[in-house]
Coordinates of C-alpha atoms and ligand atoms in Angstrom, one line a residue:
Chain A
M2 CA 0.9 0.0 -36.6
S3 CA -0.7 0.5 -33.2
I4 CA -2.3 -2.4 -31.3
L5 CA -3.9 -0.2 -28.6
E6 CA -5.4 3.2 -29.0
A7 CA -7.1 5.4 -26.4
E8 CA -8.9 8.8 -26.8
G9 CA -10.2 11.1 -24.2
I10 CA -10.0 8.7 -21.3
T11 CA -11.4 10.3 -18.1
K12 CA -11.9 8.7 -14.7
H13 CA -13.2 10.3 -11.5
F14 CA -13.3 8.7 -8.1
G15 CA -15.8 10.9 -6.3
G16 CA -14.4 14.4 -6.5
L17 CA -10.9 13.2 -7.5
T18 CA -9.9 13.2 -11.1
A19 CA -7.7 10.2 -11.5
L20 CA -7.4 10.6 -15.3
S21 CA -8.5 13.5 -17.4
G22 CA -8.8 13.2 -21.1
I23 CA -5.8 10.9 -21.8
G24 CA -5.1 9.9 -25.3
F25 CA -2.2 7.5 -26.4
H26 CA -1.4 4.5 -28.5
V27 CA 0.8 1.5 -28.1
D28 CA 2.6 0.2 -31.2
Q29 CA 2.6 -3.4 -32.2
G30 CA 5.7 -5.2 -30.9
E31 CA 7.1 -2.3 -28.8
I32 CA 7.9 -2.0 -25.1
L33 CA 6.2 1.1 -23.9
G34 CA 6.9 2.5 -20.4
L35 CA 4.5 4.4 -18.2
I36 CA 6.0 6.5 -15.4
G37 CA 4.8 9.2 -13.1
P38 CA 4.8 10.1 -9.4
N39 CA 2.6 8.2 -6.9
G40 CA -1.1 8.7 -7.4
A41 CA -0.5 9.9 -11.0
G42 CA -3.2 7.5 -12.3
K43 CA -1.0 4.8 -13.8
T44 CA -2.7 1.8 -12.2
T45 CA -6.1 3.4 -12.8
L46 CA -5.2 3.5 -16.5
F47 CA -4.4 -0.2 -16.5
G48 CA -7.6 -0.9 -14.7
L49 CA -9.5 0.9 -17.5
I50 CA -7.7 -1.0 -20.2
S51 CA -8.3 -4.4 -18.6
A52 CA -11.9 -3.5 -17.7
A53 CA -11.5 -3.7 -14.0
L54 CA -13.1 -0.2 -14.0
P55 CA -15.4 1.5 -16.5
P56 CA -14.1 4.8 -17.8
D57 CA -16.3 7.9 -17.3
R58 CA -15.6 9.1 -20.8
G59 CA -13.4 8.0 -23.7
V60 CA -12.9 4.9 -25.8
I61 CA -10.2 2.3 -25.9
R62 CA -9.5 0.2 -29.0
F63 CA -7.6 -3.0 -29.2
K64 CA -6.6 -4.1 -32.7
G65 CA -9.1 -1.6 -34.0
E66 CA -12.1 -2.9 -32.0
V67 CA -13.6 -1.0 -29.1
I68 CA -13.0 -2.9 -25.9
T69 CA -14.6 -0.4 -23.4
G70 CA -17.7 -1.9 -22.0
L71 CA -16.4 -5.5 -22.1
K72 CA -16.0 -7.7 -18.9
P73 CA -12.5 -8.4 -17.6
H74 CA -12.6 -12.0 -18.8
Q75 CA -13.6 -10.9 -22.3
V76 CA -10.8 -8.4 -22.6
C77 CA -8.4 -11.1 -21.4
R78 CA -9.7 -13.6 -24.0
R79 CA -9.3 -11.0 -26.7
G80 CA -5.6 -10.9 -25.9
V81 CA -4.9 -8.3 -23.2
A82 CA -3.3 -9.8 -20.1
R83 CA -2.1 -8.0 -16.9
T84 CA -0.2 -8.4 -13.7
F85 CA -1.0 -6.6 -10.4
Q86 CA 0.9 -4.0 -8.5
S87 CA 0.0 -5.7 -5.2
V88 CA 0.5 -9.4 -6.1
K89 CA -2.6 -11.5 -6.6
V90 CA -1.7 -15.1 -7.0
F91 CA -4.0 -18.0 -6.1
P92 CA -2.2 -18.6 -2.8
N93 CA -3.4 -22.1 -1.9
M94 CA -3.2 -23.5 -5.4
S95 CA 0.0 -25.0 -6.7
V96 CA 2.3 -22.8 -8.8
L97 CA 1.5 -25.0 -11.9
A98 CA -2.3 -24.8 -11.3
N99 CA -2.0 -21.0 -11.1
V100 CA -0.6 -20.9 -14.6
M101 CA -3.1 -23.5 -15.9
V102 CA -6.0 -21.3 -15.0
G103 CA -4.6 -18.9 -17.6
S104 CA -4.3 -21.6 -20.3
F105 CA -7.7 -23.0 -19.6
F106 CA -9.8 -19.9 -19.4
G107 CA -7.8 -17.0 -20.8
R108 CA -8.1 -17.9 -24.5
P109 CA -10.9 -17.7 -27.0
N110 CA -10.5 -21.4 -27.9
T111 CA -10.7 -24.4 -25.6
V112 CA -7.5 -26.1 -24.6
S113 CA -7.1 -29.8 -23.6
A114 CA -5.8 -30.6 -20.1
A115 CA -2.6 -32.1 -21.5
A116 CA -1.9 -29.1 -23.7
A117 CA -2.6 -26.7 -20.9
E118 CA -0.3 -28.5 -18.6
G119 CA 2.4 -28.8 -21.2
E120 CA 2.3 -25.1 -22.0
S121 CA 2.2 -24.2 -18.3
V122 CA 5.3 -26.2 -17.6
E123 CA 7.0 -24.5 -20.5
L124 CA 6.0 -21.0 -19.2
L125 CA 7.2 -21.8 -15.7
E126 CA 10.6 -22.6 -17.2
F127 CA 10.5 -19.4 -19.2
V128 CA 10.1 -17.3 -16.0
G129 CA 12.5 -19.5 -14.0
L130 CA 10.0 -21.2 -11.7
S131 CA 10.3 -24.8 -12.9
A132 CA 11.7 -26.0 -9.5
F133 CA 8.6 -24.7 -7.7
A134 CA 5.8 -26.1 -9.9
A135 CA 4.3 -28.4 -7.2
I136 CA 4.4 -26.1 -4.2
P137 CA 1.5 -23.8 -3.2
A138 CA 1.9 -20.2 -4.6
R139 CA 1.8 -18.7 -1.1
D140 CA 5.2 -20.3 -0.3
L141 CA 7.0 -18.4 -3.1
T142 CA 9.0 -15.3 -2.4
L143 CA 7.6 -11.9 -3.5
A144 CA 9.9 -11.8 -6.5
N145 CA 8.8 -15.3 -7.5
Q146 CA 5.1 -14.5 -7.0
K147 CA 5.6 -11.7 -9.4
M148 CA 7.2 -14.1 -11.9
L149 CA 4.3 -16.4 -11.4
E150 CA 1.8 -13.6 -12.3
V151 CA 3.8 -13.1 -15.5
A152 CA 3.6 -16.8 -16.3
R153 CA -0.1 -16.9 -15.6
A154 CA -0.7 -13.8 -17.8
L155 CA 1.4 -15.3 -20.6
A156 CA -0.6 -18.5 -20.4
T157 CA -3.6 -16.6 -21.6
A158 CA -1.7 -16.2 -24.9
P159 CA -1.8 -12.4 -24.9
E160 CA -0.8 -10.0 -27.7
L161 CA -0.5 -7.2 -25.2
L162 CA 0.8 -7.6 -21.7
L163 CA 0.3 -4.9 -19.0
L164 CA 2.9 -5.1 -16.3
D165 CA 2.2 -3.0 -13.2
E166 CA 5.5 -2.4 -11.3
L167 CA 7.0 -5.8 -11.9
M168 CA 10.3 -4.7 -10.4
A169 CA 9.0 -3.0 -7.2
G170 CA 10.4 -4.7 -4.1
L171 CA 12.9 -6.8 -6.0
N172 CA 16.7 -6.7 -5.3
P173 CA 19.2 -5.6 -7.9
T174 CA 19.9 -9.2 -9.1
E175 CA 16.2 -9.9 -9.4
I176 CA 15.7 -6.6 -11.3
G177 CA 18.3 -7.6 -13.8
L178 CA 16.5 -10.9 -14.3
A179 CA 13.1 -9.2 -14.7
M180 CA 14.6 -6.7 -17.3
D181 CA 15.9 -9.6 -19.3
L182 CA 12.5 -11.4 -18.9
V183 CA 10.6 -8.3 -20.3
T184 CA 12.9 -8.3 -23.4
R185 CA 12.4 -12.0 -23.9
I186 CA 8.6 -11.6 -23.7
R187 CA 8.8 -8.9 -26.4
D188 CA 11.0 -11.3 -28.5
R189 CA 8.1 -13.8 -28.4
G190 CA 6.1 -11.2 -30.3
I191 CA 4.1 -9.8 -27.4
T192 CA 3.7 -6.1 -27.0
V193 CA 4.6 -4.8 -23.5
F194 CA 3.1 -1.8 -21.7
M195 CA 4.8 -1.4 -18.3
I196 CA 4.5 0.8 -15.3
E197 CA 7.7 1.1 -13.5
H198 CA 9.4 3.3 -10.8
V199 CA 12.8 1.7 -11.3
M200 CA 14.3 4.3 -13.6
K201 CA 17.3 2.2 -14.7
A202 CA 15.0 -0.5 -15.8
I203 CA 12.6 1.7 -17.7
M204 CA 15.4 3.6 -19.4
C205 CA 17.2 0.5 -20.6
V206 CA 14.2 -1.7 -21.6
C207 CA 11.7 0.7 -23.1
E208 CA 11.7 2.0 -26.6
R209 CA 9.2 4.7 -25.7
I210 CA 8.0 6.3 -22.5
M211 CA 4.8 8.1 -21.5
V212 CA 4.7 10.3 -18.4
L213 CA 1.5 10.9 -16.3
H214 CA 1.1 13.5 -13.6
H215 CA -2.1 14.3 -11.7
G216 CA -4.1 12.3 -14.3
E217 CA -2.6 14.1 -17.3
K218 CA -0.2 13.1 -19.9
I219 CA 2.7 15.5 -19.6
A220 CA 5.3 13.9 -21.8
E221 CA 5.9 11.1 -24.3
G222 CA 9.1 10.1 -26.2
T223 CA 12.2 8.0 -26.3
P224 CA 14.1 7.4 -23.0
K225 CA 16.6 10.1 -24.1
E226 CA 13.9 12.7 -24.8
I227 CA 12.2 11.9 -21.5
A228 CA 15.5 12.2 -19.5
A229 CA 16.1 15.5 -21.1
S230 CA 12.6 16.9 -20.7
K231 CA 12.4 19.8 -18.4
T232 CA 8.8 19.2 -17.3
V233 CA 9.5 15.6 -16.4
V234 CA 12.6 16.5 -14.4
E235 CA 10.6 19.2 -12.5
V236 CA 7.8 16.7 -11.7
Y237 CA 10.3 14.2 -10.3
L238 CA 12.5 16.8 -8.5
G239 CA 9.3 18.2 -7.0
E240 CA 8.4 14.8 -5.8
S241 CA 11.8 14.1 -4.2
A242 CA 11.8 17.6 -2.7
Y243 CA 8.7 16.7 -0.7
A244 CA 9.9 13.2 0.2
Chain B
M17 CA -5.1 -32.6 -12.4
K18 CA -4.8 -30.9 -9.1
H19 CA -3.2 -34.0 -7.5
K20 CA -1.2 -35.3 -10.4
P21 CA 0.6 -38.3 -9.0
R22 CA -2.5 -40.2 -8.1
L23 CA -2.0 -43.9 -7.4
P24 CA -4.0 -46.2 -9.7
Q25 CA -4.4 -48.7 -6.8
G26 CA -5.7 -46.0 -4.7
L27 CA -8.3 -45.1 -7.3
L28 CA -9.2 -48.8 -7.7
T29 CA -9.7 -49.2 -3.9
T30 CA -11.8 -46.2 -3.8
G31 CA -13.9 -47.4 -6.7
S32 CA -14.4 -50.9 -5.2
I33 CA -15.2 -49.5 -1.8
T34 CA -17.8 -47.2 -3.3
L35 CA -19.3 -50.0 -5.2
T36 CA -19.5 -52.3 -2.1
V37 CA -21.1 -49.5 -0.1
L38 CA -23.6 -48.8 -2.8
V39 CA -24.6 -52.5 -3.1
L40 CA -24.9 -52.7 0.7
F41 CA -27.2 -49.7 0.8
A42 CA -29.2 -50.8 -2.2
T43 CA -30.0 -54.2 -0.6
L44 CA -30.4 -52.8 2.9
P45 CA -34.2 -52.5 3.1
G46 CA -34.3 -56.3 2.5
Y47 CA -32.8 -57.2 5.8
A48 CA -32.6 -54.1 8.0
S49 CA -35.4 -52.8 10.3
I50 CA -37.7 -50.1 9.1
Y51 CA -36.2 -47.9 11.8
T52 CA -32.8 -48.2 10.2
V53 CA -34.3 -47.4 6.8
I54 CA -35.9 -44.2 8.2
L55 CA -32.8 -43.1 10.0
L56 CA -30.6 -43.7 7.0
A57 CA -32.9 -41.7 4.7
A58 CA -32.6 -38.8 7.2
I59 CA -28.8 -39.1 7.2
F60 CA -28.8 -39.2 3.4
M61 CA -30.8 -36.0 3.5
Y62 CA -28.3 -34.2 5.7
I63 CA -25.4 -35.5 3.6
V64 CA -27.0 -34.2 0.4
L65 CA -27.7 -30.8 2.0
T66 CA -24.1 -30.5 3.3
L67 CA -22.4 -31.8 0.3
S68 CA -24.4 -29.6 -2.1
W69 CA -23.7 -26.6 0.1
S70 CA -20.0 -27.3 0.0
I71 CA -20.1 -27.7 -3.8
F72 CA -20.5 -24.0 -4.1
S73 CA -19.5 -22.5 -0.8
G74 CA -16.4 -24.8 -0.2
P75 CA -14.2 -23.6 -3.0
T76 CA -15.6 -20.1 -3.4
G77 CA -15.8 -19.1 0.2
Y78 CA -19.2 -17.5 -0.4
I79 CA -21.1 -18.6 2.7
S80 CA -24.7 -19.3 1.5
L81 CA -27.5 -19.4 4.0
A82 CA -30.1 -20.1 1.3
S83 CA -30.4 -23.9 1.7
A84 CA -33.7 -23.5 3.6
A85 CA -35.1 -21.5 0.7
F86 CA -34.1 -24.2 -1.8
L87 CA -35.3 -27.0 0.5
G88 CA -38.6 -25.2 1.0
T89 CA -39.1 -24.7 -2.7
G90 CA -38.7 -28.5 -3.1
I91 CA -41.2 -29.1 -0.3
Y92 CA -43.8 -26.9 -1.8
T93 CA -43.3 -28.4 -5.2
S94 CA -44.2 -31.7 -3.6
A95 CA -47.2 -30.3 -1.8
I96 CA -48.5 -28.7 -5.0
F97 CA -47.8 -31.3 -7.6
G98 CA -47.6 -34.5 -5.5
K99 CA -51.1 -35.6 -6.2
M100 CA -51.0 -34.8 -9.9
L101 CA -47.7 -36.2 -11.2
P102 CA -45.6 -39.3 -10.7
L103 CA -43.0 -39.1 -7.9
P104 CA -39.8 -39.0 -10.0
V105 CA -41.3 -36.1 -12.0
V106 CA -42.2 -34.3 -8.8
V107 CA -38.7 -34.7 -7.4
G108 CA -37.2 -33.5 -10.7
I109 CA -39.5 -30.4 -10.7
G110 CA -38.5 -29.7 -7.1
G111 CA -34.9 -29.7 -8.2
L112 CA -35.5 -27.6 -11.2
A113 CA -37.6 -25.1 -9.3
S114 CA -34.7 -24.6 -6.8
F115 CA -32.2 -24.5 -9.7
C116 CA -34.1 -21.6 -11.3
L117 CA -34.6 -19.8 -8.0
A118 CA -30.8 -20.0 -7.5
L119 CA -30.1 -18.8 -11.0
L120 CA -32.2 -15.7 -10.4
A121 CA -31.0 -15.1 -6.8
G122 CA -27.4 -15.7 -7.9
A123 CA -27.5 -13.4 -10.9
L124 CA -28.9 -10.7 -8.6
T125 CA -26.5 -11.1 -5.7
L126 CA -23.3 -12.9 -6.5
R127 CA -21.7 -9.5 -7.0
L128 CA -22.1 -9.0 -3.3
K129 CA -19.1 -10.0 -1.3
G130 CA -18.6 -11.7 2.1
I131 CA -21.1 -11.0 4.8
Y132 CA -23.4 -9.1 2.4
F133 CA -23.9 -12.2 0.3
S134 CA -24.6 -14.3 3.4
M135 CA -27.1 -11.7 4.6
F136 CA -28.9 -11.7 1.3
T137 CA -29.2 -15.4 1.1
F138 CA -30.6 -15.4 4.7
G139 CA -33.1 -12.7 3.6
L140 CA -34.1 -14.9 0.7
V141 CA -35.5 -17.6 3.0
E142 CA -37.6 -15.0 4.8
L143 CA -38.7 -13.4 1.6
I144 CA -39.9 -16.6 0.0
K145 CA -41.5 -17.8 3.2
H146 CA -43.6 -14.6 3.4
L147 CA -44.4 -14.7 -0.4
M148 CA -45.7 -18.2 0.1
L149 CA -47.6 -17.2 3.2
W150 CA -49.2 -14.3 1.3
F151 CA -50.0 -16.5 -1.6
E152 CA -51.6 -19.2 0.5
I153 CA -53.7 -16.9 2.6
N154 CA -54.9 -14.6 -0.2
L155 CA -55.1 -16.9 -3.2
T156 CA -55.8 -20.4 -1.9
G157 CA -57.4 -19.3 1.4
T158 CA -55.5 -21.8 3.5
R159 CA -52.3 -21.7 5.4
G160 CA -51.0 -25.2 5.2
R161 CA -51.2 -28.2 2.9
F162 CA -51.2 -31.9 3.1
V163 CA -48.5 -33.7 1.3
I164 CA -49.0 -37.1 -0.3
V165 CA -47.7 -40.0 1.8
V166 CA -45.0 -42.2 0.2
D167 CA -43.8 -45.4 1.9
H168 CA -40.5 -45.4 3.8
I169 CA -38.7 -47.7 1.4
T170 CA -39.4 -45.6 -1.6
V171 CA -38.3 -42.4 0.2
Y172 CA -35.1 -44.3 1.1
Y173 CA -34.4 -45.3 -2.5
V174 CA -35.0 -41.9 -3.9
M175 CA -32.7 -40.4 -1.3
L176 CA -30.1 -43.0 -2.0
V177 CA -30.2 -42.1 -5.7
L178 CA -30.0 -38.4 -4.9
L179 CA -27.1 -39.0 -2.6
A180 CA -25.2 -41.0 -5.3
L181 CA -25.9 -38.2 -7.8
T182 CA -24.7 -35.5 -5.4
I183 CA -21.5 -37.4 -4.6
L184 CA -20.8 -38.0 -8.2
T185 CA -21.4 -34.4 -9.2
A186 CA -19.3 -33.0 -6.3
Y187 CA -16.5 -35.4 -7.3
A188 CA -16.7 -34.6 -11.0
I189 CA -16.7 -30.8 -10.3
R190 CA -13.7 -31.1 -8.0
R191 CA -11.7 -32.8 -10.7
S192 CA -12.8 -30.6 -13.6
K193 CA -11.8 -27.4 -15.2
F194 CA -15.0 -25.9 -13.7
G195 CA -13.8 -26.9 -10.3
L196 CA -10.5 -25.1 -10.9
A197 CA -12.3 -22.0 -11.9
L198 CA -14.4 -22.1 -8.8
Q199 CA -11.3 -22.5 -6.7
S200 CA -9.6 -19.6 -8.4
I201 CA -12.6 -17.4 -7.6
G202 CA -12.4 -18.4 -3.9
E203 CA -8.6 -17.7 -3.9
Q204 CA -8.5 -14.4 -5.7
E205 CA -11.6 -13.4 -7.5
E206 CA -10.2 -10.3 -9.2
A207 CA -7.2 -12.2 -10.6
A208 CA -9.5 -15.0 -11.7
A209 CA -11.5 -12.5 -13.8
H210 CA -8.4 -11.0 -15.4
T211 CA -7.1 -14.5 -16.1
G212 CA -10.2 -15.2 -18.3
V213 CA -12.6 -16.8 -15.8
N214 CA -16.1 -15.7 -16.4
V215 CA -16.7 -15.3 -12.7
T216 CA -20.4 -14.5 -12.7
L217 CA -21.3 -17.4 -14.9
V218 CA -19.2 -19.9 -12.9
K219 CA -20.5 -18.7 -9.6
V220 CA -24.1 -18.6 -10.7
S221 CA -24.0 -22.1 -12.3
A222 CA -22.3 -23.7 -9.3
F223 CA -24.9 -22.1 -7.0
A224 CA -27.7 -23.4 -9.2
I225 CA -26.3 -26.9 -9.4
S226 CA -26.0 -27.1 -5.7
A227 CA -29.5 -25.8 -5.3
F228 CA -30.9 -28.5 -7.6
F229 CA -30.0 -31.3 -5.2
V230 CA -31.4 -29.5 -2.2
G231 CA -34.7 -28.8 -4.0
A232 CA -35.0 -32.4 -5.1
T233 CA -34.3 -33.5 -1.5
G234 CA -37.1 -31.2 -0.3
A235 CA -39.5 -32.7 -2.7
I236 CA -39.0 -36.2 -1.6
M237 CA -38.5 -35.5 2.2
A238 CA -41.7 -33.4 2.2
T239 CA -43.7 -36.7 2.2
R240 CA -42.3 -37.4 5.6
W241 CA -43.9 -34.2 7.1
T242 CA -47.5 -35.0 5.9
Y243 CA -48.6 -31.5 6.7
I244 CA -46.6 -28.4 5.8
D245 CA -47.0 -24.6 6.0
P246 CA -44.5 -21.9 5.1
Y247 CA -43.0 -21.9 8.6
I248 CA -42.3 -25.6 8.5
A249 CA -41.1 -25.6 4.9
F250 CA -38.8 -22.6 5.2
N251 CA -37.1 -23.5 8.5
Y252 CA -33.8 -21.6 9.2
L253 CA -32.4 -24.7 10.8
F254 CA -31.9 -26.1 7.3
S255 CA -29.8 -23.0 6.3
F256 CA -27.5 -23.4 9.3
M257 CA -27.2 -27.1 9.6
P258 CA -25.3 -27.7 6.3
V259 CA -22.8 -24.9 7.2
L260 CA -22.2 -26.4 10.7
M261 CA -22.0 -29.9 9.4
A262 CA -19.5 -28.9 6.7
I263 CA -17.3 -27.0 9.1
F264 CA -17.5 -30.0 11.5
G265 CA -16.5 -32.5 8.8
G266 CA -14.0 -30.3 7.1
M267 CA -14.2 -29.0 3.5
G268 CA -10.7 -29.8 2.2
Q269 CA -11.8 -33.3 1.2
L270 CA -14.9 -34.7 -0.3
Y271 CA -15.5 -37.1 2.6
G272 CA -15.3 -34.3 5.1
P273 CA -18.9 -33.0 4.6
I274 CA -20.1 -36.6 4.3
M275 CA -18.7 -37.5 7.6
G276 CA -19.8 -34.3 9.3
A277 CA -23.3 -34.8 8.1
T278 CA -23.4 -38.5 9.1
V279 CA -22.1 -37.9 12.6
F280 CA -24.4 -34.9 13.1
A281 CA -27.5 -36.6 11.8
Y282 CA -26.9 -39.6 13.9
L283 CA -26.2 -37.5 17.0
E284 CA -29.4 -35.6 16.4
E285 CA -31.4 -38.8 16.3
I286 CA -29.9 -40.1 19.6
L287 CA -30.0 -36.8 21.4
I288 CA -33.5 -35.7 20.2
T289 CA -35.0 -38.9 21.6
R290 CA -33.1 -39.0 24.9
F291 CA -32.6 -35.3 25.6
P292 CA -35.3 -33.5 23.6
Y293 CA -34.7 -30.2 25.4
F294 CA -31.0 -30.1 25.5
Y295 CA -30.0 -31.5 22.1
M296 CA -29.3 -28.1 20.6
L297 CA -27.1 -27.3 23.5
F298 CA -25.1 -30.5 22.8
F299 CA -24.7 -29.4 19.2
G300 CA -23.5 -26.0 20.3
I301 CA -20.8 -27.6 22.5
I302 CA -19.7 -30.0 19.8
L303 CA -19.5 -27.2 17.3
I304 CA -17.4 -24.9 19.6
V305 CA -15.0 -27.7 20.4
S306 CA -14.6 -28.6 16.8
V307 CA -14.0 -25.0 15.7
L308 CA -11.4 -24.6 18.5
Y309 CA -9.6 -27.9 18.2
L310 CA -10.4 -29.2 14.7
P311 CA -9.8 -26.2 12.4
N312 CA -9.9 -28.6 9.4
G313 CA -12.7 -30.7 10.7
L314 CA -12.9 -34.4 11.0
A315 CA -11.2 -34.8 7.6
G316 CA -8.3 -32.7 8.9
L317 CA -8.0 -35.0 11.9
I318 CA -8.0 -38.1 9.7
Q319 CA -5.3 -36.6 7.4
G320 CA -3.3 -35.9 10.5
W321 CA -3.4 -39.5 11.5
Q322 CA -2.6 -40.7 8.0
K323 CA 0.5 -38.5 8.1
R324 CA 1.6 -40.0 11.4
V325 CA 1.0 -43.5 10.3
W326 CA 2.3 -43.5 6.7
G327 CA 4.4 -40.4 6.7
A328 CA 3.5 -37.4 4.5
R329 CA 4.0 -39.3 1.3
Y330 CA 0.4 -40.1 0.3
V331 CA -1.2 -37.2 2.0
H332 CA -2.1 -34.3 -0.2
P333 CA -2.2 -30.9 1.5
Ligands
ATP8 N1 -10.8 2.5 -6.3 C1 -10.5 3.8 -6.0 N2 -11.3 4.6 -5.3 C2 -11.0 5.8 -5.0 N3 -9.8 6.4 -5.3 C3 -8.9 5.7 -6.0 C4 -9.2 4.3 -6.4 N4 -8.1 3.9 -7.1 C5 -7.3 4.9 -7.1 N5 -7.7 6.0 -6.5 C6 -7.0 7.2 -6.4 O1 -6.7 7.7 -7.7 C7 -5.5 8.2 -7.8 C8 -4.6 7.5 -8.8 O2 -4.3 6.2 -8.3 P1 -3.4 5.1 -9.1 O3 -3.4 3.9 -8.2 O4 -3.9 5.0 -10.4 O5 -2.0 5.8 -9.0 P2 -0.6 5.2 -9.5 O6 -0.1 6.2 -10.5 O7 -0.7 3.8 -9.9 O8 0.3 5.4 -8.2 P3 1.4 4.4 -7.6 O9 2.7 4.8 -8.2 O10 1.4 4.8 -6.1 O11 1.0 3.0 -7.8 C9 -4.9 8.2 -6.4 O12 -5.1 9.5 -5.8 C10 -5.7 7.1 -5.7 O13 -5.8 7.4 -4.4
MG9 MG1 0.0 2.1 -9.2

């Protein structure tokens, strides 16, 4: 059963077509990977799902209900949470307070201060930040700020989590921890849709992968199928040939 | 919730100090000179203006220059309804009128960021001033109005009540969920929205709440002016002073804007009588010095001393 469905998603920025008529679905409980060269439109697609941007055309359905046209906080309260490619923590607030914002405001129901704090403490432990609860978020390393964004997103009790390049800028050890974290999130019953450039991570963690190129979906399938796909290999070889 | 390990004794001391100060101020007209009463009412006015400005602009970082519009709205409420309705009602209407104006202006403009928001709020003062001018000349056929006279002691007590309400509100917001939402907007608005904060609603309501106190203050303080016209009622000075006083006092703590406003208002009183032509110059110098050497205002200075005296233990960043 699919938790998220999209049809005919199109987005222009002036003359640039960032996405042209994309259709896809995310199955309940899976980890779906989204890859593609720089500027392919991956972040834009997350922006459309999370209502940061309105689509020019197309509809997005979450659990069968149309979510296009809602405000970001409404999409969040319905159960879609996200992290950001360029980290966006609340820098001068404590790590714990960052997460509590999620528990307080990201849910359809109201949560007591004690419950919010209890859950936030638990989530900090889940992402491995317990030791830093009281310090301001700006003092965390980049890797830890990314973990904090995950905890804050999880605090909104999502059913679908959008991760935008969680592993970018992390060292190999941190990537290993992040991969493990993604699997543990899925084991909590949360569907994961992740953008990633780290191929090892995406191939190991994802059950299914979708490939974007110049705003179009050029492939979709299991990691094995994607690795064997001629089109995908050409796109990536083409990219590295330029680099 | 933000500062979890709060000392109960600390809270008790704060509570008893507040109570003592309140009793002191409440009984003051009984023994102090009328001059002191008038001066204090003016100081209370500046504190309310500064504190209510910092309720919204402090955590969100949206620099509002609309205070003069809200104050002027209160002043005109008083000029229009002063003769017809009892004073507390007039003050309440002054607050509500500014509250509604802020709701409208906020809904229209709080999607503007940074300098654009500040410019709009500045324009709002001018817009309402000219609307009022047009209205007076074309519809009432006059330019100015006389405001009812209220005795100094009554003005003092109304200002004291408004001050207490403003402090209480600012304190309650700081410690509430709503305060956390405001702060998250100031820190990273986009992330706040995607974390479930209804940013528009939170911003507009904080803006309107802060405007309420400014409008109510305008309604009571208008009685001091006796005669008003749109140029007197919508004076830019009242848009800039709260910002300056808040910067001077420091916005990290509740007492920052209170101290800033007190010192400024008192200085104004001294300077305006002794150096009527140079007092703005003195303000300029004080402001430049404080921006250069007191980045966190007076409150920051005091925290620095606390750190040196007691060590960093009780000082929250
Ligand atoms: N707000 C915007 N205004 C104008 N153009 C934009 C905007 N956001 C993205 N673009 C453009 O749209 C295209 C797709 O950008 P997007 O950020 O979605 O790519 P991406 O696949 O996430 O790339 P990367 O791997 O580098 O993160 C790019 O050409 C980008 O320059
Ligand atoms: Mg991107």
